[in-house]
PDB file of N, CA, C and O in Angstrom:
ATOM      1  N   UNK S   1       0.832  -1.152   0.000  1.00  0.00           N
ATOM      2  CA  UNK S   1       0.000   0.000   0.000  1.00  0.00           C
ATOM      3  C   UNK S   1       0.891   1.234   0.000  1.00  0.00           C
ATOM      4  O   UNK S   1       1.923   1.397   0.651  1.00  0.00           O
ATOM      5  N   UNK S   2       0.383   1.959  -0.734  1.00  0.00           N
ATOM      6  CA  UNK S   2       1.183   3.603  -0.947  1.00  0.00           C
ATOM      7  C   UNK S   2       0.345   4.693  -0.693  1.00  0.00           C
ATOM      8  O   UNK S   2      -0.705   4.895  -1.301  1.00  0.00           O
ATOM      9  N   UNK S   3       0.977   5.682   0.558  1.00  0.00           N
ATOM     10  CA  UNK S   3       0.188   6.585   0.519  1.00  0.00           C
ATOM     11  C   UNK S   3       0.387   7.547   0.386  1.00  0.00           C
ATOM     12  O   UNK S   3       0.981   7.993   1.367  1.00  0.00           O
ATOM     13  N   UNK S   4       0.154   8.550  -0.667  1.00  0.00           N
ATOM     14  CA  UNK S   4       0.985  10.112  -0.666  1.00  0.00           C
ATOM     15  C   UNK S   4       0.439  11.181  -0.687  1.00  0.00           C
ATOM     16  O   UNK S   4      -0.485  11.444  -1.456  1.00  0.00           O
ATOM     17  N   UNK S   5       1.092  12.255   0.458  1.00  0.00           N
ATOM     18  CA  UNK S   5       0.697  13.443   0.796  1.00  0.00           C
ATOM     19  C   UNK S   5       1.327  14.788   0.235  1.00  0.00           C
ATOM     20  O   UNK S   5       2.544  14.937   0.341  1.00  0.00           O
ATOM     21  N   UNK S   6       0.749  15.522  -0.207  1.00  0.00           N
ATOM     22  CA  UNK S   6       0.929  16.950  -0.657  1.00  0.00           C
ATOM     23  C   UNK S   6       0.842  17.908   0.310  1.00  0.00           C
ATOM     24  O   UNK S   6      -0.190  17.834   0.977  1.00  0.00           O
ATOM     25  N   UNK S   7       1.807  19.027   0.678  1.00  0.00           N
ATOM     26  CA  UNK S   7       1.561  19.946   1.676  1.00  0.00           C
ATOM     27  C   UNK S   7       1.815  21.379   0.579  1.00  0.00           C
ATOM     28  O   UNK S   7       2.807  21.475  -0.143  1.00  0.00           O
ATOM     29  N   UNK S   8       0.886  22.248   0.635  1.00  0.00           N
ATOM     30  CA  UNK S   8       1.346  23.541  -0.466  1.00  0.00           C
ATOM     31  C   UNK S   8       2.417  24.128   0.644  1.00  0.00           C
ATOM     32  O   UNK S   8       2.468  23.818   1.834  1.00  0.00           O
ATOM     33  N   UNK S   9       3.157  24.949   0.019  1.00  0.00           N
ATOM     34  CA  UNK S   9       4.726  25.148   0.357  1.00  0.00           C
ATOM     35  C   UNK S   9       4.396  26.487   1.460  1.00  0.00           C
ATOM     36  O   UNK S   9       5.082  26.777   2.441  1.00  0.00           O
ATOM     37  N   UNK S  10       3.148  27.192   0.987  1.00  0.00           N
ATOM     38  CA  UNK S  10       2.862  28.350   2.318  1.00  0.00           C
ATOM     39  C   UNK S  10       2.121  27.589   3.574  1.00  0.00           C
ATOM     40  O   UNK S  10       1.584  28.253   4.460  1.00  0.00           O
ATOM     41  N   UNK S  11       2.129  26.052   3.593  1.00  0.00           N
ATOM     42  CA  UNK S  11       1.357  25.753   4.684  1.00  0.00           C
ATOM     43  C   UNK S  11       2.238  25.863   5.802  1.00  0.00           C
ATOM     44  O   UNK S  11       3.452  25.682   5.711  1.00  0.00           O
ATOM     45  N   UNK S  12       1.563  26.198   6.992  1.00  0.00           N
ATOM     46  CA  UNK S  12       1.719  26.249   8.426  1.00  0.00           C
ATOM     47  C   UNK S  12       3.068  24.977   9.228  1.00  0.00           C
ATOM     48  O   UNK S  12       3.901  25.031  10.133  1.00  0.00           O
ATOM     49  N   UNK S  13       2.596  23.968   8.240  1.00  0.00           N
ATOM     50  CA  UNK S  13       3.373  22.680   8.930  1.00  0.00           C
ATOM     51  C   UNK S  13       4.898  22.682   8.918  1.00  0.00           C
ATOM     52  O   UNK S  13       5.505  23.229   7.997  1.00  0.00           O
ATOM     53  N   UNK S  14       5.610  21.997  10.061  1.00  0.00           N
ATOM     54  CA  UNK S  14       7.092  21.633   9.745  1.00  0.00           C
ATOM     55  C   UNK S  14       7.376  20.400  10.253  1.00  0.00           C
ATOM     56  O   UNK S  14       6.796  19.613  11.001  1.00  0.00           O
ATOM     57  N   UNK S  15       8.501  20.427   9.612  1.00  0.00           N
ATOM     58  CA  UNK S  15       8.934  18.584   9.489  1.00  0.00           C
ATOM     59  C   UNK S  15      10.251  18.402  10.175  1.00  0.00           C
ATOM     60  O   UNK S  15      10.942  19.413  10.302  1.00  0.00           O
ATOM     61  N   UNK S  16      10.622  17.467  10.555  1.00  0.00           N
ATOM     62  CA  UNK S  16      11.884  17.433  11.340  1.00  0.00           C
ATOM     63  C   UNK S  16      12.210  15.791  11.017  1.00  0.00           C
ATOM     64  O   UNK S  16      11.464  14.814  10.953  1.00  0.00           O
ATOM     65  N   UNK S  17      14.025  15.993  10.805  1.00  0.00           N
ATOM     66  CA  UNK S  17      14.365  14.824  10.666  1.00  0.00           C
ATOM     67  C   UNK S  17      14.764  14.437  11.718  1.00  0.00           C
ATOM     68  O   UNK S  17      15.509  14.949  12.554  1.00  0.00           O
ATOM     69  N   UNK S  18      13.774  12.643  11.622  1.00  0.00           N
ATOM     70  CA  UNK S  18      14.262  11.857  12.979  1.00  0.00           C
ATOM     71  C   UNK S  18      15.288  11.210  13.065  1.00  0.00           C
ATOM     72  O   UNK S  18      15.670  10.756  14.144  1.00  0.00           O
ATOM     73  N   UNK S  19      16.130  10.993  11.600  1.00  0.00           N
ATOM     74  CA  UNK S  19      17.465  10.174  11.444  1.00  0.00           C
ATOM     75  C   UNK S  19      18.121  10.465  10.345  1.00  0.00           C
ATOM     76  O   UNK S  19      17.367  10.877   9.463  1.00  0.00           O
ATOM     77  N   UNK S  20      19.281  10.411  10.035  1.00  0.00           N
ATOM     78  CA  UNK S  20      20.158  10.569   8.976  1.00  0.00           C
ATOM     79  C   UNK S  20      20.319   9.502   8.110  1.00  0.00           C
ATOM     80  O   UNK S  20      21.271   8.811   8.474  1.00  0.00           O
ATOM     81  N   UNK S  21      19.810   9.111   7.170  1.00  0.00           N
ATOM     82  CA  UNK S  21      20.427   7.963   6.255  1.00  0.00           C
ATOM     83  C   UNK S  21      21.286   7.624   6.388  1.00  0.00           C
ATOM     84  O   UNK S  21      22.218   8.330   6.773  1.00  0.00           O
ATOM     85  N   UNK S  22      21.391   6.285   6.114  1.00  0.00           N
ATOM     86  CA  UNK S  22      22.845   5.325   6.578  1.00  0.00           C
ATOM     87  C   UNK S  22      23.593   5.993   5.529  1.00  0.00           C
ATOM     88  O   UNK S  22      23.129   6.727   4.657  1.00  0.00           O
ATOM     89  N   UNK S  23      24.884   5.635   5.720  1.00  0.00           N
ATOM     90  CA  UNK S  23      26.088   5.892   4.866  1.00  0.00           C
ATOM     91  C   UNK S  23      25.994   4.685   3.584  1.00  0.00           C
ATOM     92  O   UNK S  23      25.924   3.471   3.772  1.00  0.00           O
ATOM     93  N   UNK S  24      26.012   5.329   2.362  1.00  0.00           N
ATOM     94  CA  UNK S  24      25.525   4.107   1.393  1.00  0.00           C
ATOM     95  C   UNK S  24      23.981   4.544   0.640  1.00  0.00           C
ATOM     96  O   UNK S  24      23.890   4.450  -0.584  1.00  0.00           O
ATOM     97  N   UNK S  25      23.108   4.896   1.250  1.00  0.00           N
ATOM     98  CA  UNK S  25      21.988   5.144   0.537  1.00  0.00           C
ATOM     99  C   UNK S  25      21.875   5.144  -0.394  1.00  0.00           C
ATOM    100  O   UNK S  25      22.984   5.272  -0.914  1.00  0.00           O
ATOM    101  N   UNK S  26      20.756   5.035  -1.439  1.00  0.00           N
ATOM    102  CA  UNK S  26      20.941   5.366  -2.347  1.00  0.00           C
ATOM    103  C   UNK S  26      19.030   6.003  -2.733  1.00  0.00           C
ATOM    104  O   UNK S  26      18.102   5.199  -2.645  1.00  0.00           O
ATOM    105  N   UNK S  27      18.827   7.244  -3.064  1.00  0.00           N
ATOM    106  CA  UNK S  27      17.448   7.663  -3.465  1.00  0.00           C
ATOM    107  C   UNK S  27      16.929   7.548  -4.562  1.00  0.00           C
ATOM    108  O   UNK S  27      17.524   7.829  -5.603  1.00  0.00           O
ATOM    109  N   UNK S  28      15.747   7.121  -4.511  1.00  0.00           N
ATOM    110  CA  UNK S  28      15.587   7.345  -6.080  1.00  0.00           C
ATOM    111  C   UNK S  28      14.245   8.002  -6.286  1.00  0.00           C
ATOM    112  O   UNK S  28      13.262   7.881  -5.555  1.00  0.00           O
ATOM    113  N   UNK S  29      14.336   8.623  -7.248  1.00  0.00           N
ATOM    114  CA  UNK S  29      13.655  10.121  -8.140  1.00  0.00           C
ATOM    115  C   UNK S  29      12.310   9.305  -8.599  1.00  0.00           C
ATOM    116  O   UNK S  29      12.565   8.124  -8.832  1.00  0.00           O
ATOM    117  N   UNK S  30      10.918   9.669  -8.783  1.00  0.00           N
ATOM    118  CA  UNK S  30      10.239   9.415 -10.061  1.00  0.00           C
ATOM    119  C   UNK S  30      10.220  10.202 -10.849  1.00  0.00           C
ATOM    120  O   UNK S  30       9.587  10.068 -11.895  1.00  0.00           O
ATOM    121  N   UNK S  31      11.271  11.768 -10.397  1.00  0.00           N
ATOM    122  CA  UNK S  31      10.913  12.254 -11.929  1.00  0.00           C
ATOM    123  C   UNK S  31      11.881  13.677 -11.781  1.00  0.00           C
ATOM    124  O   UNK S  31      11.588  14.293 -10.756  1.00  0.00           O
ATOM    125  N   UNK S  32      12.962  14.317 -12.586  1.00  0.00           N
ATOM    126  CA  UNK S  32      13.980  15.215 -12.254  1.00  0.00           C
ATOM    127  C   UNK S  32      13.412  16.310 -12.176  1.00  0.00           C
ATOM    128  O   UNK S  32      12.313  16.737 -12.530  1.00  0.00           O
ATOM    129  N   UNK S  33      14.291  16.725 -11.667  1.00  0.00           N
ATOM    130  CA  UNK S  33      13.516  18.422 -11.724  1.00  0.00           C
ATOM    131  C   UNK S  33      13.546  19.230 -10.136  1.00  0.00           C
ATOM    132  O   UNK S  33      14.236  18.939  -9.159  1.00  0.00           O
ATOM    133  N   UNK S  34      12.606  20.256 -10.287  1.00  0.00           N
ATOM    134  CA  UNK S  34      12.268  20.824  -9.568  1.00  0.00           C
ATOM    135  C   UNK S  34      10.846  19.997  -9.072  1.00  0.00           C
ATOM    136  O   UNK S  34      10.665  19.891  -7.859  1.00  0.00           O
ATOM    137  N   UNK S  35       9.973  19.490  -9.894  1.00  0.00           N
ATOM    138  CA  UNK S  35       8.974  18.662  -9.242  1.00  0.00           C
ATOM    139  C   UNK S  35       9.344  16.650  -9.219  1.00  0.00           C
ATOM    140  O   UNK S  35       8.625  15.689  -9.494  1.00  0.00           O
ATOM    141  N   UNK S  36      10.735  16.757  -8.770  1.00  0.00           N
ATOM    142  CA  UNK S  36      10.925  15.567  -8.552  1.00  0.00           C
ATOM    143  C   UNK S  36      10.552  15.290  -6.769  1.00  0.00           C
ATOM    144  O   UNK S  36      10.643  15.983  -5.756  1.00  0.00           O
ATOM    145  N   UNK S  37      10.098  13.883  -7.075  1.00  0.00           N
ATOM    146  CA  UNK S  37       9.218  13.291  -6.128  1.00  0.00           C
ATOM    147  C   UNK S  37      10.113  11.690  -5.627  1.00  0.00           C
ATOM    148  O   UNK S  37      10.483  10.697  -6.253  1.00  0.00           O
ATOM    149  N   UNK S  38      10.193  12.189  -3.970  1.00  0.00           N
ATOM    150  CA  UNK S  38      11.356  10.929  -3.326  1.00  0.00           C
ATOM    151  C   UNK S  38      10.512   9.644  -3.436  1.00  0.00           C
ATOM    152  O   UNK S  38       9.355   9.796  -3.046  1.00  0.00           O
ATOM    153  N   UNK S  39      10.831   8.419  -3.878  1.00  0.00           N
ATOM    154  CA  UNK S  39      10.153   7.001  -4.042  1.00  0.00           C
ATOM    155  C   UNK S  39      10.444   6.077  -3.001  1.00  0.00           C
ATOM    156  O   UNK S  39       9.774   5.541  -2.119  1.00  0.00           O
ATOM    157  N   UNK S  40      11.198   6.056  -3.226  1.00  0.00           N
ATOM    158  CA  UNK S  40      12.644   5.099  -2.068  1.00  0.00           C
ATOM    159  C   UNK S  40      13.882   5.704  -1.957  1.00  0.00           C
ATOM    160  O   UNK S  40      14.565   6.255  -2.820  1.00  0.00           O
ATOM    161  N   UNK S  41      14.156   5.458  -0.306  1.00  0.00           N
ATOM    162  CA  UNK S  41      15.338   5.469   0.136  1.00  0.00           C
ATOM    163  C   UNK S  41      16.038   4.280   0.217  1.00  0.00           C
ATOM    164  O   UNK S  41      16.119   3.790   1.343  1.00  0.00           O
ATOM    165  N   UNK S  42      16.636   3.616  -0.825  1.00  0.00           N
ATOM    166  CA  UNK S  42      17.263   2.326  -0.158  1.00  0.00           C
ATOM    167  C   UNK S  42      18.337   2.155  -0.026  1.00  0.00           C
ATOM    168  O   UNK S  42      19.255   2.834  -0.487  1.00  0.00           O
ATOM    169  N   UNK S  43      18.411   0.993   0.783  1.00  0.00           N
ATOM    170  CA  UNK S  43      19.563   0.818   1.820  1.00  0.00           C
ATOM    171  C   UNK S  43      21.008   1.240   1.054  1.00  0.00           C
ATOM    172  O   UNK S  43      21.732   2.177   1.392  1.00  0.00           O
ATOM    173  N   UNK S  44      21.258   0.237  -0.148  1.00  0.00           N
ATOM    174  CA  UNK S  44      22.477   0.506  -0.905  1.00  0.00           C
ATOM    175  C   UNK S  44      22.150   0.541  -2.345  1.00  0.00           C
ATOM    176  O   UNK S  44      20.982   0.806  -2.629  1.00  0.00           O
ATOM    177  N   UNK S  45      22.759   0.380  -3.036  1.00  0.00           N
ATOM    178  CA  UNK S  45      22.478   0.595  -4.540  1.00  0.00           C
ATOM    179  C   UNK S  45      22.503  -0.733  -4.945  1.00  0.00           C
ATOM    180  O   UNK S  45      22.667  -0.807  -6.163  1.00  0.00           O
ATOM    181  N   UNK S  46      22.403  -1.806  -4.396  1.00  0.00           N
ATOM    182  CA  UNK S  46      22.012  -3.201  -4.927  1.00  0.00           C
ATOM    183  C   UNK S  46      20.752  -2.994  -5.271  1.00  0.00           C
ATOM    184  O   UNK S  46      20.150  -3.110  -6.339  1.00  0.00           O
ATOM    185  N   UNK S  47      20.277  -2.490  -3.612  1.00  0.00           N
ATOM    186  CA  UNK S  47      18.817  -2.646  -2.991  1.00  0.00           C
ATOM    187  C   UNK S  47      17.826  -1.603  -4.385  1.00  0.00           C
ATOM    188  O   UNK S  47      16.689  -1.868  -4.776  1.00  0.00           O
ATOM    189  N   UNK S  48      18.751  -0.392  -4.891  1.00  0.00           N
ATOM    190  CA  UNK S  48      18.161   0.443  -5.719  1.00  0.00           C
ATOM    191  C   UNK S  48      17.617  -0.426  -7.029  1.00  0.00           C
ATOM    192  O   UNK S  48      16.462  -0.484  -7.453  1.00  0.00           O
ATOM    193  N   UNK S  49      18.754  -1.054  -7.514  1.00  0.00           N
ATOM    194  CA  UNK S  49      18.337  -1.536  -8.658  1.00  0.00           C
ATOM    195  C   UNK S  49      16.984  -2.745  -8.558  1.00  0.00           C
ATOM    196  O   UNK S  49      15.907  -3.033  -9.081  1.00  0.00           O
ATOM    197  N   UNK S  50      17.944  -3.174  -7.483  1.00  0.00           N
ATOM    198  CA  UNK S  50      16.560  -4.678  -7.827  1.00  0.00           C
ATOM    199  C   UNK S  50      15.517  -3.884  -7.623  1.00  0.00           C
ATOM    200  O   UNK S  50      14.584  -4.516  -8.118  1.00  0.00           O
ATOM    201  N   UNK S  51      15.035  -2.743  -7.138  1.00  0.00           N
ATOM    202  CA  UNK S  51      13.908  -2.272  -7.014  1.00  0.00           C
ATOM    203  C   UNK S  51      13.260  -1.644  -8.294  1.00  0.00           C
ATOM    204  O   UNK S  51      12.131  -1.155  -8.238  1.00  0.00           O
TER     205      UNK S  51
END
């Protein structure tokens, strides 16, 4: 199941990171840009591809 949220950029809310990505990560994009959108964080870049 996937669930995704939109916040417009003048909203009220803030976000705080609870952890730093491991060393290795690897992110991946659905789409470049300025309206690129995070999919997965995975673990290493094995984990990227098979995905």
């Amino acid at each position: 199941m996937n669930i995704h949220r939109t916040f417009a950029l003048d909203s009220d809310l803030t976000f705080k990171m609870l952890e730093r990505p491991p060393v290795g990560a690897v992110r991946i994009f659905g789409r470049a840009g300025e309206a690129r959108e995070l999919l997965l964080l995975a673990e290493n870049q094995t984990s990227a591809e098979t995905w």
